[in-house]
Short mmCIF file of C-alpha atoms and ligand atoms in Angstrom, two decimals:
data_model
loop_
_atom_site.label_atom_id
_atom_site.label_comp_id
_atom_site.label_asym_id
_atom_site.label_seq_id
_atom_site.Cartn_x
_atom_site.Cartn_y
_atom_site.Cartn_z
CA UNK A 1094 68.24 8.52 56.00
CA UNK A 1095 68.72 7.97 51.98
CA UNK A 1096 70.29 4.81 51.21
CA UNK A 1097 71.18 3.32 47.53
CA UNK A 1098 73.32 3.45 44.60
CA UNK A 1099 76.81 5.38 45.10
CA UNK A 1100 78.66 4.35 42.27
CA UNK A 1101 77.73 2.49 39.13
CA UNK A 1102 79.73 0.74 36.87
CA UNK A 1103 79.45 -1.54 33.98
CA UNK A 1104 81.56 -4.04 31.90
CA UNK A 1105 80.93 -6.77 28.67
CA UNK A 1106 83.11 -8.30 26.01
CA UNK A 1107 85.10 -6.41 23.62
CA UNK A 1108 83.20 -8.42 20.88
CA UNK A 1109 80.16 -8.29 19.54
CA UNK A 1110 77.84 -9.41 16.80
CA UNK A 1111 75.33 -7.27 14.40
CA UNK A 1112 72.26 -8.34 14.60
CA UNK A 1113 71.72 -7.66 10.81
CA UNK A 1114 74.33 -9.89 9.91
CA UNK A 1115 72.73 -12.63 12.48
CA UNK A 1116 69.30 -12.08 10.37
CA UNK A 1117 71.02 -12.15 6.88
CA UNK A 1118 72.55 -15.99 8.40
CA UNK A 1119 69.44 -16.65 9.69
CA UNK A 1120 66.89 -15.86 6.93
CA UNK A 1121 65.25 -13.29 8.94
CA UNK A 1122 63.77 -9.77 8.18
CA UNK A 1123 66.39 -8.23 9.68
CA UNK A 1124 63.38 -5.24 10.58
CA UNK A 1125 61.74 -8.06 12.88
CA UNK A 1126 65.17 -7.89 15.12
CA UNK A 1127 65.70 -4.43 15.14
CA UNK A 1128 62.27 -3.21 15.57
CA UNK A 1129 59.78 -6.59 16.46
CA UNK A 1130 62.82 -7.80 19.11
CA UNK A 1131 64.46 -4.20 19.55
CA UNK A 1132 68.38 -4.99 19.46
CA UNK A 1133 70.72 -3.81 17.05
CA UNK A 1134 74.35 -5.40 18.54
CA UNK A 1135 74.51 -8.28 21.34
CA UNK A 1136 77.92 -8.93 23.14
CA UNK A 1137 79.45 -12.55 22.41
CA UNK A 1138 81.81 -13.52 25.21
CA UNK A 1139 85.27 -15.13 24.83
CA UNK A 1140 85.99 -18.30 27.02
CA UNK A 1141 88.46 -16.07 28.43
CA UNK A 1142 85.74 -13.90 30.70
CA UNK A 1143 82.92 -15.66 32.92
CA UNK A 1144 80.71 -14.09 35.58
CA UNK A 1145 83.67 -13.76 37.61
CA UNK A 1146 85.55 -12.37 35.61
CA UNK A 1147 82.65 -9.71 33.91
CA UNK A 1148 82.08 -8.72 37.35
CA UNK A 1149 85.42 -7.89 39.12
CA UNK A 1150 86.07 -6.15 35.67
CA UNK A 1151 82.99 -4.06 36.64
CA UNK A 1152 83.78 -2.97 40.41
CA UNK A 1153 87.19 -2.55 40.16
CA UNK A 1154 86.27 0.34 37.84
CA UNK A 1155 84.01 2.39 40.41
CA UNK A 1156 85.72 1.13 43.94
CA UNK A 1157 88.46 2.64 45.51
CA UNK A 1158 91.01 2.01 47.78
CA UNK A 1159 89.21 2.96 50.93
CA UNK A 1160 85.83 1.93 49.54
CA UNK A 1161 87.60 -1.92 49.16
CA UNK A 1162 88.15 -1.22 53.34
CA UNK A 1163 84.65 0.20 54.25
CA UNK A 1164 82.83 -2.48 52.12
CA UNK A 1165 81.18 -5.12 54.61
CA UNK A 1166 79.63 -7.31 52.65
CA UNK A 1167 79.19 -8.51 48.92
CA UNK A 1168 76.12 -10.11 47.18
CA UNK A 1169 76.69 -11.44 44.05
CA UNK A 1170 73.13 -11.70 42.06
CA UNK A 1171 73.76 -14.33 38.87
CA UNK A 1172 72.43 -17.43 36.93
CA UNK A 1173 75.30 -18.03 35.40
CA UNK A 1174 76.75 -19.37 38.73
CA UNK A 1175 80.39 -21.58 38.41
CA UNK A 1176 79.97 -23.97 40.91
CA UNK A 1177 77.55 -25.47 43.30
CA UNK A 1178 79.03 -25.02 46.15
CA UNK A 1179 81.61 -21.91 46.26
CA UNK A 1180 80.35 -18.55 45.51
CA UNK A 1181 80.87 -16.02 43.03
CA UNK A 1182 81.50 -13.41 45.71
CA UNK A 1183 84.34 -15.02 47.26
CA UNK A 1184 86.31 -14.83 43.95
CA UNK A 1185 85.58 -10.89 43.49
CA UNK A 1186 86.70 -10.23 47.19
CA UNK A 1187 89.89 -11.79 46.19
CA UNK A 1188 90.91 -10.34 43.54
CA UNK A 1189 89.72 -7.24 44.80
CA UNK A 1190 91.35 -6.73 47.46
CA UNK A 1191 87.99 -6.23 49.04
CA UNK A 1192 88.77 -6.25 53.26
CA UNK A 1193 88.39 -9.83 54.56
CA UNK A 1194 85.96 -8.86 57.21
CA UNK A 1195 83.38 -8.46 54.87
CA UNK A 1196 80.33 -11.16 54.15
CA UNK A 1197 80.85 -12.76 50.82
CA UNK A 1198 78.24 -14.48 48.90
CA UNK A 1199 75.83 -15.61 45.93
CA UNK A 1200 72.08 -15.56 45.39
CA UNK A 1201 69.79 -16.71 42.82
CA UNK A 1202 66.05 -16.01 41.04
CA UNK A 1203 66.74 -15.63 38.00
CA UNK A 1204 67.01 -12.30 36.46
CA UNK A 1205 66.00 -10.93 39.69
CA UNK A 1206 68.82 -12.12 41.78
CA UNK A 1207 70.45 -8.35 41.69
CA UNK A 1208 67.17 -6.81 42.43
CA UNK A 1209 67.18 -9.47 45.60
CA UNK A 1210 70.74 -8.08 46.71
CA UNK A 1211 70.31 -4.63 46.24
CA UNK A 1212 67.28 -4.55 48.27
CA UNK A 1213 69.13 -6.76 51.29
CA UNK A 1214 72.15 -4.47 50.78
CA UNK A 1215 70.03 -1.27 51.62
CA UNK A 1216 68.17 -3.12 54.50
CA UNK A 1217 72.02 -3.77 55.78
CA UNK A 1218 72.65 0.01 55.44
CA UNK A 1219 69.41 1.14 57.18
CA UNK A 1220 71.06 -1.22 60.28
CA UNK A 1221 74.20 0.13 59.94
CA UNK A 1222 74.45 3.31 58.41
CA UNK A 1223 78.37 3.42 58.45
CA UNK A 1224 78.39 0.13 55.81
CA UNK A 1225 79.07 -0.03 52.17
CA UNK A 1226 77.91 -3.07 50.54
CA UNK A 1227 79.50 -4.33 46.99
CA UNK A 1228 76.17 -5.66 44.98
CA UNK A 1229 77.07 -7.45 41.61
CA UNK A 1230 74.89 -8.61 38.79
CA UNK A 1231 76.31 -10.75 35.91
CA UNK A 1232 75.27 -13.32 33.62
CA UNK A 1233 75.87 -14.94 29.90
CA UNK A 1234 72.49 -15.01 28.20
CA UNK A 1235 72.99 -18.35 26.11
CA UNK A 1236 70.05 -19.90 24.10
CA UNK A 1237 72.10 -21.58 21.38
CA UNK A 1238 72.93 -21.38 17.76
CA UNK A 1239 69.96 -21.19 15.43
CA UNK A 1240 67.03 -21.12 18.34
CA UNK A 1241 64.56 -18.18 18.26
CA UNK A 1242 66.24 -16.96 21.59
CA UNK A 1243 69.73 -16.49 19.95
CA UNK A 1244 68.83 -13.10 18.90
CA UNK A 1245 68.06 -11.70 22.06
CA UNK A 1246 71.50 -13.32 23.97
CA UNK A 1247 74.26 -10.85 25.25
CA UNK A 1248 76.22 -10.83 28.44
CA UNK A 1249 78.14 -8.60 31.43
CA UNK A 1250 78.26 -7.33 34.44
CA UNK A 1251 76.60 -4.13 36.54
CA UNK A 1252 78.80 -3.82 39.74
CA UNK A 1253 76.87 -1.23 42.88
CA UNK A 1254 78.19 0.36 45.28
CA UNK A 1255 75.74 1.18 47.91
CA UNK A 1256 75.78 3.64 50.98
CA UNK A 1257 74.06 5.97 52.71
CA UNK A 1258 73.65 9.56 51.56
CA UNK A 1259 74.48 8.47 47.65
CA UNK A 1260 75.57 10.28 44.78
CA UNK A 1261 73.28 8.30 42.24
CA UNK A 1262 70.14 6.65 43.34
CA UNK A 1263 68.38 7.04 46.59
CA UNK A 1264 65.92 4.10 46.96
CA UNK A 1265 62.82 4.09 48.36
CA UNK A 1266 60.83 1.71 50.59
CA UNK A 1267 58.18 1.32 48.56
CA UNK A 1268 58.07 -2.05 46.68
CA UNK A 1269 55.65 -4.68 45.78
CA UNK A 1270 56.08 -8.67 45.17
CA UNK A 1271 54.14 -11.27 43.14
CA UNK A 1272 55.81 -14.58 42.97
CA UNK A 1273 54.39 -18.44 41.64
CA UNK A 1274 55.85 -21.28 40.56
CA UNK A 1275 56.35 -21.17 36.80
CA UNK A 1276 57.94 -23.54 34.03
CA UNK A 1277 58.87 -20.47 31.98
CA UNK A 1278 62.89 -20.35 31.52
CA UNK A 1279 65.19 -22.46 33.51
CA UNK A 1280 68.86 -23.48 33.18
CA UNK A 1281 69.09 -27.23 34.53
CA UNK A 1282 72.47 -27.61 35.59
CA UNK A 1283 73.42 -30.28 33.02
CA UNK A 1284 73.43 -26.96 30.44
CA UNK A 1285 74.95 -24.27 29.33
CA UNK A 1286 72.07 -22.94 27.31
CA UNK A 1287 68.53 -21.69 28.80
CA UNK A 1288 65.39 -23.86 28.42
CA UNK A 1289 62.88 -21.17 27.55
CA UNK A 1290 58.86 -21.06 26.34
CA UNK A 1291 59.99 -17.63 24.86
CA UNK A 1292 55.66 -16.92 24.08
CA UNK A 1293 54.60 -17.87 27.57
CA UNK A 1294 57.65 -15.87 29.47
CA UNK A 1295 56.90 -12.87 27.16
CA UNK A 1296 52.77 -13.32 28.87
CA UNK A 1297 54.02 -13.85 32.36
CA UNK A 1298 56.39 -11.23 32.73
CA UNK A 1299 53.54 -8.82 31.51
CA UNK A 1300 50.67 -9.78 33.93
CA UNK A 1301 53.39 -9.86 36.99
CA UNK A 1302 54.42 -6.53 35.48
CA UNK A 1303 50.57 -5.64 35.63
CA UNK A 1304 50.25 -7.05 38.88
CA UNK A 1305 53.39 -5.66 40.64
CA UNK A 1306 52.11 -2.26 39.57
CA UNK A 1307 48.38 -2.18 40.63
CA UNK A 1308 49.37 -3.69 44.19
CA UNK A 1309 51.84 -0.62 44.02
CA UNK A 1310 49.37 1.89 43.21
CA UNK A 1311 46.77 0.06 45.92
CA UNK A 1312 50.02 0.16 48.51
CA UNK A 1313 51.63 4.04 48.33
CA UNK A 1314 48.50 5.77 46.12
CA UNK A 1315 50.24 6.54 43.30
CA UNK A 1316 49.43 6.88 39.55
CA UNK A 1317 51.51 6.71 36.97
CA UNK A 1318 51.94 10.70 36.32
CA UNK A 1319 53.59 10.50 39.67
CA UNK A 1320 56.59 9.33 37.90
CA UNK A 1321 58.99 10.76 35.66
CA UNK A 1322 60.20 7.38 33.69
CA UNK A 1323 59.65 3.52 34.49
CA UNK A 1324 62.40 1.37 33.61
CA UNK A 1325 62.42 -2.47 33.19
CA UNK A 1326 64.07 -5.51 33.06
CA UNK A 1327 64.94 -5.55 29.21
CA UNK A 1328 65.74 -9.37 28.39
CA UNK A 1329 65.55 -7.61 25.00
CA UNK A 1330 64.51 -4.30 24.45
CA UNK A 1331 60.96 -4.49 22.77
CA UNK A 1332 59.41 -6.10 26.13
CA UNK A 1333 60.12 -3.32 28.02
CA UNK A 1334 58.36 -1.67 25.85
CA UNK A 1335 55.13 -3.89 25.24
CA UNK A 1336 54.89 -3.79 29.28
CA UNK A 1337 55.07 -0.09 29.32
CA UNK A 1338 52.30 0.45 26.42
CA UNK A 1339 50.24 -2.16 28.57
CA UNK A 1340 49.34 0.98 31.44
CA UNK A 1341 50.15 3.90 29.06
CA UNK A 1342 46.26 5.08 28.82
CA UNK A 1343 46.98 5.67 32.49
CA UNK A 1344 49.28 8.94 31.83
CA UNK A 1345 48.66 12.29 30.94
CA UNK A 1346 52.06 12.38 29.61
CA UNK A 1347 52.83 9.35 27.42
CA UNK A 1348 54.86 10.91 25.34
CA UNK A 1349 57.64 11.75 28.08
CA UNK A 1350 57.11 8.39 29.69
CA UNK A 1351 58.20 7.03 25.62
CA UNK A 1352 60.86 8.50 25.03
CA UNK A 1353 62.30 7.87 29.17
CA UNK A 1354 61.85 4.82 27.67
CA UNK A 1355 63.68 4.97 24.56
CA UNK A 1356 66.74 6.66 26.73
CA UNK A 1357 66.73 3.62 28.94
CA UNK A 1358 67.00 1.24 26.39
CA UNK A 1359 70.15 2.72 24.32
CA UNK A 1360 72.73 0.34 25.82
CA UNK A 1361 70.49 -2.98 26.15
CA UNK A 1362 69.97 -2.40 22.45
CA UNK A 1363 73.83 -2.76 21.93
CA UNK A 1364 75.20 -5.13 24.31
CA UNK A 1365 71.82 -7.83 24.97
CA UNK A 1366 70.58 -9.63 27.67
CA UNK A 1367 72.74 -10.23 30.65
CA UNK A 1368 69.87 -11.52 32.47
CA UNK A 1369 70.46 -10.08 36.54
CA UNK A 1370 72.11 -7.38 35.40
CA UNK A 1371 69.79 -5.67 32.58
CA UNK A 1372 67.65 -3.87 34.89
CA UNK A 1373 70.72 -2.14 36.13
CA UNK A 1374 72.10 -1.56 32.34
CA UNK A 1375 68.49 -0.19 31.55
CA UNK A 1376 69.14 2.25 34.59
CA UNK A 1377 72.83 2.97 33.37
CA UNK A 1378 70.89 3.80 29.93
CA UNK A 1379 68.72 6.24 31.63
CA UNK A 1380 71.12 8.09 33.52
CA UNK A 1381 73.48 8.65 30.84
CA UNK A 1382 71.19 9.12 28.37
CA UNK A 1383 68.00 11.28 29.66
CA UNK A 1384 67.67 15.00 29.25
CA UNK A 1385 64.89 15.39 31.78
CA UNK A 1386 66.30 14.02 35.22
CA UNK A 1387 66.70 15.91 38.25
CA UNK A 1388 67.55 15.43 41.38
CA UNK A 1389 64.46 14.68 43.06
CA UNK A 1390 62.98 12.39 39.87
CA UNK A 1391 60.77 9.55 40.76
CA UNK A 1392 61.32 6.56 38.99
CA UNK A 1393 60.01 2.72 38.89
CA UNK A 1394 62.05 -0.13 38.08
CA UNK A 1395 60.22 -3.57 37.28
CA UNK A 1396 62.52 -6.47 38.29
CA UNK A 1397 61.40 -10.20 36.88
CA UNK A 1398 62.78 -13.24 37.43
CA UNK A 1399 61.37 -16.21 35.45
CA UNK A 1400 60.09 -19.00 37.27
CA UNK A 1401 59.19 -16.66 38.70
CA UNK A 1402 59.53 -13.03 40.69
CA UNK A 1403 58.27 -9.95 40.16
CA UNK A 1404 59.17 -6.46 42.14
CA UNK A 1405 57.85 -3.18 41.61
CA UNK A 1406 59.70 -0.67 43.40
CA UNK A 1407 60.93 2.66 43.64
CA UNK A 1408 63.77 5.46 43.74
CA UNK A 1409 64.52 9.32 43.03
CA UNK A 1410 67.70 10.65 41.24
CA UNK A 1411 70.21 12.20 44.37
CA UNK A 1412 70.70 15.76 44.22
CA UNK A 1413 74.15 15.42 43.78
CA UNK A 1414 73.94 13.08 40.42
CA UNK A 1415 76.12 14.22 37.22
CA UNK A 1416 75.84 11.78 34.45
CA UNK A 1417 79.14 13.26 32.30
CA UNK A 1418 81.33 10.35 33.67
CA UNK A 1419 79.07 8.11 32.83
CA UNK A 1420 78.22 8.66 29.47
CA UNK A 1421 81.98 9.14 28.29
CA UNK A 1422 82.92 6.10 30.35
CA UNK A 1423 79.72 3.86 28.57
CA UNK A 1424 80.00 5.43 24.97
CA UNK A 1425 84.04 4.66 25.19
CA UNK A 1426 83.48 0.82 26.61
CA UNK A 1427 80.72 0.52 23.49
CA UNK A 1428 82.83 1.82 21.13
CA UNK A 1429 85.82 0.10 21.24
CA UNK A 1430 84.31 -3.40 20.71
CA UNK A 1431 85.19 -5.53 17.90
CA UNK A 1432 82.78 -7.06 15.22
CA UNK A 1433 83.02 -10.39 14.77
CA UNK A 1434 81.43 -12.40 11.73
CA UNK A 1435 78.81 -15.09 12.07
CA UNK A 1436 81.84 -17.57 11.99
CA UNK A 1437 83.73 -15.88 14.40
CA UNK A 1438 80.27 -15.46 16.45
CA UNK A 1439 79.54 -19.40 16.37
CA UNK A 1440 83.37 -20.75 17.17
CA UNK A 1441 83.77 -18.11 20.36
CA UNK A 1442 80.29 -19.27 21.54
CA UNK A 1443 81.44 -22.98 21.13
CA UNK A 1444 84.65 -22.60 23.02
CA UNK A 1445 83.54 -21.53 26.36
CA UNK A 1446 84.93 -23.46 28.88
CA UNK A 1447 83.27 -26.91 28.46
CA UNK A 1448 81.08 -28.77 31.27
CA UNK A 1449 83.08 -31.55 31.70
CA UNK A 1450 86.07 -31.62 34.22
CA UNK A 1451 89.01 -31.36 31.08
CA UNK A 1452 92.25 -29.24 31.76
CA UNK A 1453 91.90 -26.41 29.41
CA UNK A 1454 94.51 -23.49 28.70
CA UNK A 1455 93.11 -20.51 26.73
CA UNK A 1456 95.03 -18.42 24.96
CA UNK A 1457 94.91 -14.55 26.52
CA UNK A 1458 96.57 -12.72 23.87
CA UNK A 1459 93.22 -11.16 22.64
CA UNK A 1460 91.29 -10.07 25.72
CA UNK A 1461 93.61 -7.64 27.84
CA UNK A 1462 90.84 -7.12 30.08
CA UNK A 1463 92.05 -6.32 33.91
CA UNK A 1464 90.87 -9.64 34.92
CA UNK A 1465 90.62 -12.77 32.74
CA UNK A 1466 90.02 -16.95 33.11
CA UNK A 1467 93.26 -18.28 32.05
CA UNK A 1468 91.29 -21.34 31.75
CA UNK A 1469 90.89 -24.87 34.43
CA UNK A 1470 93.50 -26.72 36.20
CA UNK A 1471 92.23 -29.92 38.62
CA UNK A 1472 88.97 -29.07 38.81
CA UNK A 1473 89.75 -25.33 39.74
CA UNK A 1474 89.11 -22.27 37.26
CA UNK A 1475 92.03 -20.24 37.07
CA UNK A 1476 91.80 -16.14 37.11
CA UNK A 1477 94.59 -13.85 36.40
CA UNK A 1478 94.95 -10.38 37.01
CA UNK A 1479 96.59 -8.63 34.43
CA UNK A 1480 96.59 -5.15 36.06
N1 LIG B 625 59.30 -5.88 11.11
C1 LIG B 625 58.96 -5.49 12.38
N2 LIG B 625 58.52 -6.35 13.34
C2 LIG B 625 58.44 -7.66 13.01
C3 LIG B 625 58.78 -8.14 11.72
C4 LIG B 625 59.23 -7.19 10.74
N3 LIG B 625 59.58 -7.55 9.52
N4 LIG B 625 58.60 -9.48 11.71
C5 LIG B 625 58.16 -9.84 12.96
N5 LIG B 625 58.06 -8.74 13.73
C6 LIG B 625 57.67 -8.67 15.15
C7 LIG B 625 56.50 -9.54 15.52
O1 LIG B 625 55.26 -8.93 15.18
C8 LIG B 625 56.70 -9.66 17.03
O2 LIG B 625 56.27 -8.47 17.67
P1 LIG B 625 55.32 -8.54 18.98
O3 LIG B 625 56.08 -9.36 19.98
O4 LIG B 625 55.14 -7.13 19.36
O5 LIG B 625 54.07 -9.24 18.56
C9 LIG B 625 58.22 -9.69 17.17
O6 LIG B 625 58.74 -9.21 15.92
C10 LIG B 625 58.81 -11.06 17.44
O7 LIG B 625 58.27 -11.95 16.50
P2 LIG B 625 57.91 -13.45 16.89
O8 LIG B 625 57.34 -14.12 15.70
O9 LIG B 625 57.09 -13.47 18.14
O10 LIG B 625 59.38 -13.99 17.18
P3 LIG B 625 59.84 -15.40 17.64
O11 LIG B 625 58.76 -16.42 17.59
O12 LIG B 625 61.09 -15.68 16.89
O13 LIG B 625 60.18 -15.25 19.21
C11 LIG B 625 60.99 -14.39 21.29
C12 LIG B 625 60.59 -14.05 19.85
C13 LIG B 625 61.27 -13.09 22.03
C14 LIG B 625 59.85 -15.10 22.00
C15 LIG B 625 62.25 -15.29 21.27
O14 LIG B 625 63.31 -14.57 20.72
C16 LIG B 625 62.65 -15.80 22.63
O15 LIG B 625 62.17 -16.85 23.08
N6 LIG B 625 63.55 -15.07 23.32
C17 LIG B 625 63.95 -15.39 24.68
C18 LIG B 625 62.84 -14.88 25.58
C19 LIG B 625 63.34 -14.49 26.91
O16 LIG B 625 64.36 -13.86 27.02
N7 LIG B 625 62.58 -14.83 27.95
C20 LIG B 625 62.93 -14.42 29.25
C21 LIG B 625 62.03 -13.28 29.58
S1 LIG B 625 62.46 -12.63 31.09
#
């Protein structure tokens, strides 16, 4: 039975920020961010949207009426987490209108935490083949004003819907693991803003890249010609990249494999890290994006999660995928963002809702998003549905 990816859909802020304007502030080549880091635009998110927020914004684009019935349980992969204690799911199944019967709830690792869910929602299927499970990935990628990781931060959500028999993505059960306990990027909970040896994650992520793949190869005997693009987790574009040229002498075909590559990296360019999710955008990127997918295509997606987790695993295009909707719907979402100046940049990412346990009341008039954070009231955020 093929199980995995039915529906795909994607949402960020309607601002962003160029990142030649961020090198002009910054004294930069502007050349070493567009071509040494790989981004040319990163999404800057208004206090008014939060994982929550990013996410149910997502999945109420691709879920219907009857899919909000069928869907049995919902995994909510983030790092950006709101609270302790309560779960991001919980939130989306609400204002959803998601059926209460279903399981509701949040997991963490990092960038890998959609990875994690996806995988557990397809094990769920293969149980119960009758299932649909809701798996979201969202995050803010924060590293502060004027640090060398402020030029690879974005944000948003990638909300999957998975079944059996999918339209999109069938995924295989072929994966490999390589996990240890690493001091490479964390987010204590006392902060807003990653703590990150940006050097050292860039080294780890390659040799659990390197080792993800060889145990694959050992595992299902296959070589890299085997597939027709590898996709990554893109925490900015250029180490997707620099982990692909690592095994490139392996293929007959490098020059395919580059420019699979170069398709699957269109959107992270634009919108930035959003940590879970930019696996997912990567594979959004591709779909929309590549002239030389069929149905049948193998591909292999490298999921990382500092700290840290690596997965190797693998999936071929469904039969039945047509990426039309997707490309209009992704080209029309990128395209009708607003620039904002390095001013404007700096005072949105200072007035996200603050850590401290203040009322605060923000004002909505400029995000008319279907679902926004009206702001906190006695300890509780406060969402609104302006549908
Ligand atoms: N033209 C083209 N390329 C240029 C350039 C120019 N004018 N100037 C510099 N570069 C290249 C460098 O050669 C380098 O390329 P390489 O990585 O292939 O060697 C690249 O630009 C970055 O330069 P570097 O000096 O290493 O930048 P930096 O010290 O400011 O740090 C990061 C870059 C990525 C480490 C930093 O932005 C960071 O910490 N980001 C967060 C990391 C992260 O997300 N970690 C989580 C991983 S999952």
């Amino acid at each position: 039975m093929a199980i995995g990816i039915d529906k795909i859909g994607f949402f960020t802020s309607p601002y962003y920020l160029d990142i030649v304007d961020l090198a002009h502030a910054r004294n930069e080549e502007p050349n070493k961010f567009l071509i040494g880091i790989g981004q040319k635009k990163q999404s800057v998110i208004p206090p008014t949207q939060d994982v929550v927020t990013l996410a149910a914004n997502a999945a109420e684009k691709i879920l219907s009426t009857a899919d909000k019935q069928q869907i049995d349980m919902i995994i909510f992969g983030t790092e950006t987490g709101i609270d302790n204690s309560k779960s991001a799911a919980i939130y989306i199944q609400s204002l959803l209108g998601i059926s209460n019967q279903a399981r509701s709830f949040e997991i963490k690792q990092a960038c890998y935490g959609g990875t994690a869910g996806l995988q557990m929602g397809v094990e769920h299927i293969r149980l119960h083949p009758d299932s649909k499970v809701l798996v979201l990935a969202a995050d803010i990628a924060r590293y502060g004003i004027n640090t060398p990781g402020e030029v690879t931060q974005g944000g948003g959500a990638v909300a999957m819907l998975l079944a059996a028999d999918p339209q999109i993505l069938e995924i295989e059960d072929k994966r490999t693991f390589y996990s240890d306990n690493i001091m490479d990027f964390w987010r204590p909970l006392y902060r807003k803003d990653a703590v990150v040896d940006g050097h050292y994650s860039n080294e780890i992520y390659i040799d659990f890249f390197k080792r993800t793949w060889e145990l694959y190869q050992q595992k299902y005997n296959r070589q890299l010609d085997d597939f027709s693009s590898l996709i990554f987790h893109l925490p900015y574009t250029k180490m997707g990249l620099k982990a692909l040229r690592s095994i490139i002498d392996e293929s007959n075909h490098p020059q395919t494999l580059l420019a699979q590559f170069e398709a699957s990296r269109v959107y992270n360019a634009l919108v930035g890290n959003l940590y879970t999710g930019s696996l997912y955008l990567s594979l959004i990127s591709l779909l929309a994006n590549s002239n030389q997918l069929a149905g049948g295509s193998l591909i292999g997606l490298f999921s990382y999660g500092s700290g840290a987790q690596g997965e190797f695993y693998s999936a071929r295009i469904s039969n039945r995928f047509d990426n039309k909707n997707l490309k209009r719907e992704m080209t029309d979402l990128l395209a009708n963002r607003q620039q904002l100046t390095i001013d404007q940049y700096q005072d949105m990412y200072r007035s996200a809702l603050s850590l401290s346990n203040e009322n605060q009341k923000f004002d909505l008039s400029n995000d008319s998003s279907d679902f926004v954070l009206a702001g906190r009231q006695d300890d509780q955020r406060l969402y609104q549905s302006q549908k």
